[in-house]
């Protein structure tokens, strides 16, 4: 059954084999199991996880046709901790293209604060294993993504 939604909130990371992948999403399955959501992710995945220093922590707004994404990509460097010497992740929302200005106003301040917080938590937990890190993310992200999705959906009405 397709997931019908106006706004999709997500947390994505760069996987060394697969490239940019969605790890958490709200509503569940909206970018990974839904055909329309997968099309949107394929279109914007490379903008969400850039790996480019000038875009580290900067709001990225991209629009293609009827779809748009607003996200804040992050780069956390560590030569000993990560396989490719950096963790690349992004937190954002996907919305209808015409609603990008409204979603930006409603979500951008929260996206920037949340991205900085996730980055700080990751930097502080330098000795944590992937399992411990995943446990922390699973505890925090559902509520965060749900709030972002609600804010974006309200802005898009």
XYZ file of N, CA and C in Angstrom:
471
model
N 0.841 -1.180 0.000
C 0.000 0.000 0.000
C 0.889 1.248 0.000
N 0.693 2.200 -0.917
C 1.535 3.375 -0.973
C 1.308 4.294 0.221
N 2.372 4.964 0.611
C 2.305 5.928 1.695
C 1.946 7.274 1.081
N 0.841 7.878 1.534
C 0.444 9.177 1.010
C 0.847 10.227 2.020
N 1.656 11.173 1.602
C 2.068 12.221 2.526
C 2.448 13.469 1.761
N 2.274 14.598 2.413
C 2.642 15.881 1.837
C 4.118 16.143 2.100
N 4.564 15.824 3.306
C 5.948 16.074 3.693
C 6.565 14.779 4.206
N 7.861 14.635 3.941
C 8.604 13.463 4.382
C 9.850 13.949 5.103
N 10.026 13.536 6.355
C 11.215 13.914 7.121
C 12.166 12.719 7.140
N 13.482 12.994 7.147
C 14.435 11.889 7.062
C 15.767 12.210 7.741
N 16.454 11.128 8.100
C 17.851 11.164 8.535
C 18.565 10.188 7.624
N 19.616 10.642 6.964
C 20.345 9.789 6.021
C 21.835 9.860 6.307
N 22.531 8.796 5.958
C 23.989 8.747 6.083
C 24.570 8.214 4.783
N 25.857 8.469 4.601
C 26.558 7.922 3.455
C 27.076 6.544 3.815
N 26.666 5.549 3.049
C 27.146 4.182 3.211
C 28.271 3.972 2.204
N 29.378 3.397 2.653
C 30.552 3.237 1.795
C 30.300 2.367 0.568
N 29.291 1.525 0.610
C 28.977 0.647 -0.518
C 27.785 1.171 -1.326
N 26.731 1.582 -0.642
C 25.486 1.969 -1.310
C 25.379 3.453 -1.658
N 26.210 4.284 -1.045
C 26.067 5.730 -1.229
C 25.083 6.277 -0.208
N 24.394 7.383 -0.510
C 23.444 7.963 0.445
C 22.264 7.023 0.694
N 21.988 6.730 1.973
C 20.867 5.861 2.323
C 20.053 6.497 3.451
N 18.746 6.321 3.366
C 17.838 6.776 4.414
C 17.867 5.750 5.538
N 18.196 6.196 6.752
C 18.198 5.289 7.898
C 16.912 5.407 8.700
N 16.377 6.615 8.796
C 15.144 6.856 9.534
C 14.292 7.816 8.721
N 12.986 7.585 8.740
C 12.080 8.430 7.964
C 10.731 8.521 8.658
N 10.042 9.603 8.407
C 8.711 9.827 8.964
C 7.836 10.423 7.887
N 6.707 9.887 7.572
C 6.141 8.635 8.053
C 7.010 7.441 7.634
N 6.971 6.365 8.429
C 7.779 5.185 8.112
C 7.508 4.670 6.693
N 8.574 4.423 5.952
C 8.466 3.890 4.599
C 8.218 4.911 3.512
N 8.108 6.186 3.875
C 7.724 7.201 2.894
C 8.786 7.458 1.825
N 10.038 7.130 2.082
C 11.097 7.312 1.078
C 11.740 6.000 0.653
N 11.502 4.934 1.391
C 12.176 3.672 1.077
C 11.240 2.598 0.541
N 9.986 2.592 0.964
C 9.064 1.544 0.513
C 8.047 2.046 -0.506
N 7.770 3.322 -0.512
C 6.797 3.915 -1.413
C 7.459 4.255 -2.748
N 6.818 3.904 -3.854
C 7.408 4.142 -5.181
C 7.689 5.632 -5.425
N 6.741 6.478 -5.081
C 6.928 7.923 -5.253
C 8.075 8.419 -4.359
N 8.124 7.927 -3.130
C 9.190 8.307 -2.213
C 10.565 7.878 -2.710
N 10.667 6.669 -3.261
C 11.952 6.202 -3.800
C 12.392 7.073 -4.973
N 11.433 7.482 -5.809
C 11.755 8.370 -6.932
C 12.300 9.702 -6.417
N 11.677 10.234 -5.381
C 12.143 11.497 -4.796
C 13.550 11.320 -4.229
N 13.771 10.226 -3.488
C 15.097 10.007 -2.889
C 16.169 9.858 -3.971
N 15.869 9.128 -5.034
C 16.848 8.959 -6.117
C 17.198 10.304 -6.746
N 16.244 11.193 -6.805
C 16.463 12.515 -7.396
C 17.333 13.395 -6.495
N 17.134 13.313 -5.178
C 17.768 14.271 -4.265
C 18.840 13.697 -3.340
N 19.039 12.386 -3.335
C 19.981 11.775 -2.396
C 21.374 12.391 -2.410
N 21.869 12.742 -3.584
C 23.218 13.306 -3.676
C 23.306 14.734 -3.142
N 22.177 15.417 -3.019
C 22.171 16.765 -2.448
C 22.114 16.723 -0.926
N 21.560 15.643 -0.399
C 21.408 15.492 1.042
C 22.744 15.153 1.691
N 23.517 14.294 1.052
C 24.823 13.869 1.541
C 25.831 14.335 0.498
N 26.472 15.461 0.739
C 27.342 16.022 -0.286
C 28.811 15.665 -0.098
N 29.288 15.643 1.140
C 30.706 15.405 1.383
C 31.577 16.587 1.008
N 30.977 17.708 0.698
C 31.728 18.901 0.295
C 31.802 19.895 1.445
N 32.997 20.282 1.803
C 33.232 21.187 2.929
C 32.399 22.472 2.880
N 32.294 23.150 1.727
C 31.525 24.405 1.737
C 30.050 24.226 2.112
N 29.516 23.012 1.989
C 28.114 22.771 2.315
C 27.924 22.153 3.695
N 29.005 21.927 4.415
C 28.938 21.334 5.752
C 28.175 22.263 6.692
N 27.019 21.808 7.176
C 26.226 22.584 8.120
C 25.395 23.699 7.499
N 25.397 23.791 6.177
C 24.673 24.852 5.474
C 23.350 24.289 4.949
N 22.302 25.078 5.015
C 21.007 24.637 4.492
C 21.090 24.476 2.982
N 20.647 23.328 2.492
C 20.608 23.058 1.062
C 19.141 22.958 0.657
N 18.763 23.769 -0.309
C 17.405 23.738 -0.866
C 17.544 23.387 -2.334
N 16.872 22.310 -2.725
C 16.932 21.880 -4.127
C 15.523 21.558 -4.603
N 15.257 21.961 -5.843
C 13.934 21.713 -6.423
C 14.113 21.133 -7.819
N 13.316 20.107 -8.108
C 13.307 19.500 -9.443
C 11.861 19.187 -9.777
N 11.325 19.917 -10.737
C 9.939 19.688 -11.127
C 8.984 19.926 -9.988
N 8.198 18.908 -9.666
C 7.186 19.073 -8.628
C 7.678 18.737 -7.221
N 8.936 18.375 -7.075
C 9.481 17.957 -5.783
C 10.603 18.873 -5.324
N 10.804 18.899 -4.003
C 11.886 19.703 -3.435
C 12.375 19.050 -2.149
N 13.588 19.414 -1.762
C 14.150 18.936 -0.508
C 14.840 20.107 0.190
N 14.731 20.106 1.498
C 15.419 21.063 2.361
C 16.187 20.224 3.366
N 17.493 20.400 3.429
C 18.281 19.585 4.350
C 19.515 20.338 4.821
N 20.147 19.784 5.842
C 21.395 20.324 6.376
C 22.400 19.174 6.415
N 23.277 19.088 5.406
C 24.300 18.031 5.410
C 25.401 18.338 6.428
N 25.965 17.295 6.995
C 27.029 17.436 7.990
C 28.195 16.516 7.641
N 29.382 16.967 7.972
C 30.594 16.154 7.815
C 31.301 16.140 9.162
N 31.520 14.964 9.701
C 32.250 14.823 10.960
C 33.496 14.006 10.672
N 34.648 14.630 10.773
C 35.905 13.974 10.409
C 36.567 13.293 11.609
N 37.124 12.109 11.339
C 37.940 11.380 12.305
C 38.710 10.325 11.536
N 40.012 10.434 11.540
C 40.825 9.497 10.764
C 40.836 8.091 11.359
N 40.517 7.971 12.638
C 40.568 6.653 13.271
C 39.199 6.029 13.473
N 38.158 6.803 13.445
C 36.838 6.309 13.813
C 35.992 5.803 12.651
N 36.122 6.412 11.484
C 35.253 6.091 10.363
C 36.060 5.469 9.228
N 35.413 4.574 8.489
C 36.072 3.847 7.413
C 36.678 4.816 6.397
N 35.934 5.829 5.998
C 36.418 6.801 5.006
C 36.883 8.096 5.652
N 37.259 8.038 6.925
C 37.765 9.179 7.685
C 36.729 10.249 7.974
N 35.454 9.987 7.685
C 34.411 10.967 7.976
C 33.046 10.291 8.015
N 32.180 10.843 8.856
C 30.779 10.453 8.867
C 30.030 11.553 8.120
N 29.334 11.188 7.067
C 28.535 12.138 6.290
C 27.071 11.827 6.562
N 26.336 12.815 7.066
C 24.918 12.593 7.307
C 24.130 13.850 7.002
N 22.830 13.676 6.874
C 21.949 14.805 6.602
C 20.597 14.591 7.235
N 20.008 15.674 7.690
C 18.682 15.679 8.276
C 17.850 16.629 7.435
N 16.644 16.219 7.037
C 15.881 17.110 6.181
C 14.440 16.718 5.977
N 13.790 17.469 5.093
C 12.407 17.206 4.706
C 12.297 17.284 3.191
N 11.443 16.423 2.646
C 11.102 16.471 1.224
C 9.656 16.943 1.144
N 9.401 17.926 0.290
C 8.074 18.536 0.174
C 7.745 18.780 -1.292
N 6.481 19.080 -1.598
C 6.169 19.501 -2.969
C 6.956 20.770 -3.304
N 7.437 20.869 -4.535
C 8.288 21.982 -4.934
C 7.690 23.349 -4.672
N 6.410 23.501 -4.938
C 5.764 24.801 -4.733
C 5.734 25.201 -3.261
N 5.855 24.232 -2.357
C 5.798 24.505 -0.921
C 7.167 24.683 -0.277
N 8.230 24.665 -1.064
C 9.572 24.786 -0.497
C 9.761 26.072 0.307
N 9.329 27.249 -0.165
C 9.516 28.458 0.653
C 8.806 28.369 2.012
N 7.581 27.856 2.028
C 6.845 27.734 3.290
C 7.507 26.720 4.215
N 7.946 25.586 3.661
C 8.608 24.558 4.467
C 9.938 25.072 5.006
N 10.623 25.884 4.212
C 11.892 26.459 4.680
C 11.647 27.333 5.900
N 10.658 28.182 5.831
C 10.336 29.046 6.969
C 9.936 28.263 8.196
N 9.178 27.199 8.002
C 8.679 26.415 9.125
C 9.726 25.481 9.729
N 10.636 24.967 8.913
C 11.527 23.893 9.365
C 13.005 24.247 9.483
N 13.473 25.242 8.749
C 14.917 25.486 8.691
C 15.566 25.744 10.048
N 15.012 26.618 10.898
C 15.685 26.828 12.200
C 15.819 25.532 13.004
N 14.764 24.725 13.011
C 14.813 23.454 13.748
C 15.803 22.490 13.114
N 15.826 22.415 11.782
C 16.773 21.531 11.098
C 18.213 21.902 11.437
N 18.515 23.175 11.436
C 19.880 23.616 11.733
C 20.265 23.283 13.171
N 19.371 23.561 14.123
C 19.666 23.248 15.526
C 19.822 21.749 15.737
N 18.908 20.968 15.154
C 18.953 19.518 15.329
C 20.196 18.908 14.684
N 20.576 19.388 13.525
C 21.783 18.879 12.858
C 23.024 19.174 13.687
N 23.103 20.386 14.223
C 24.246 20.718 15.092
C 24.255 19.843 16.334
N 23.079 19.585 16.900
C 22.997 18.744 18.097
C 23.426 17.310 17.804
N 22.960 16.763 16.685
C 23.366 15.405 16.314
C 24.874 15.326 16.093
N 25.412 16.340 15.465
C 26.864 16.388 15.238
C 27.619 16.431 16.566
N 27.151 17.263 17.495
C 27.806 17.378 18.806
C 27.711 16.066 19.583
N 26.542 15.424 19.549
C 26.390 14.141 20.237
C 27.342 13.099 19.678
N 27.463 13.061 18.360
C 28.370 12.102 17.721
C 29.823 12.405 18.087
N 30.193 13.676 18.097
C 31.570 14.053 18.424
C 31.903 13.715 19.881
N 30.939 13.892 20.778
C 31.162 13.598 22.198
C 31.289 12.106 22.469
N 30.615 11.294 21.694
C 30.590 9.846 21.913
C 31.694 9.169 21.110
N 32.894 9.652 21.208
C 33.988 9.171 20.373
C 34.313 7.698 20.558
N 34.067 7.176 21.737
C 34.402 5.770 21.975
C 33.220 4.838 21.755
N 32.084 5.382 21.416
C 30.878 4.555 21.271
C 30.951 3.684 20.018
N 30.434 2.494 20.137
C 30.380 1.578 18.996
C 29.208 1.963 18.103
N 29.150 1.359 16.919
C 28.024 1.603 16.020
C 26.717 1.185 16.690
N 26.717 0.086 17.442
C 25.494 -0.384 18.099
C 25.003 0.649 19.121
N 25.921 1.216 19.892
C 25.539 2.235 20.875
C 25.035 3.493 20.175
N 25.685 3.867 19.096
C 25.284 5.047 18.325
C 23.891 4.847 17.732
N 23.663 3.663 17.166
C 22.366 3.354 16.567
C 21.271 3.378 17.636
N 21.569 2.888 18.807
C 20.607 2.888 19.903
C 20.227 4.319 20.290
N 21.210 5.208 20.349
C 20.937 6.624 20.659
C 20.063 7.259 19.585
N 20.394 6.990 18.328
C 19.608 7.557 17.223
C 18.178 7.031 17.239
N 18.022 5.734 17.461
C 16.685 5.142 17.473
C 15.826 5.700 18.595
N 16.459 6.094 19.686
C 15.706 6.663 20.802
C 15.254 8.098 20.513
N 16.073 8.864 19.807
C 15.794 10.286 19.621
C 15.088 10.626 18.314
N 15.449 9.971 17.228
C 14.996 10.419 15.909
C 13.507 10.278 15.603
N 12.817 9.239 16.031
C 11.399 9.170 15.665
C 10.602 10.413 16.063
N 10.770 10.878 17.288
C 10.036 12.067 17.733
C 10.485 13.316 16.979
N 11.782 13.429 16.731
C 12.318 14.579 15.995
C 11.757 14.611 14.578
N 11.815 13.480 13.883
C 11.334 13.427 12.505
C 9.822 13.632 12.432
N 9.106 13.111 13.398
C 7.659 13.310 13.416
C 7.324 14.790 13.568
N 8.038 15.484 14.444
C 7.798 16.920 14.628
C 8.158 17.702 13.363
N 9.267 17.345 12.713
C 9.646 18.012 11.460
C 8.611 17.757 10.363
N 8.158 16.523 10.259
C 7.168 16.177 9.232
C 5.875 16.953 9.477
N 5.441 17.053 10.740
C 4.226 17.799 11.075
C 4.367 19.271 10.722
N 5.528 19.865 11.074
C 5.761 21.289 10.768
C 5.766 21.535 9.272
N 6.430 20.658 8.526
C 6.476 20.813 7.070
C 5.092 20.626 6.449
N 4.344 19.637 6.946
C 3.009 19.379 6.404
C 2.080 20.561 6.664
N 2.163 21.153 7.848
C 1.339 22.325 8.164
C 1.700 23.499 7.252
N 2.977 23.671 6.995
C 3.413 24.770 6.132
C 2.968 24.573 4.691
N 2.776 23.318 4.296
C 2.412 23.004 2.916
C 0.916 23.055 2.658
N 0.127 23.339 3.653
C -1.346 23.363 3.465
C -1.798 24.671 2.899
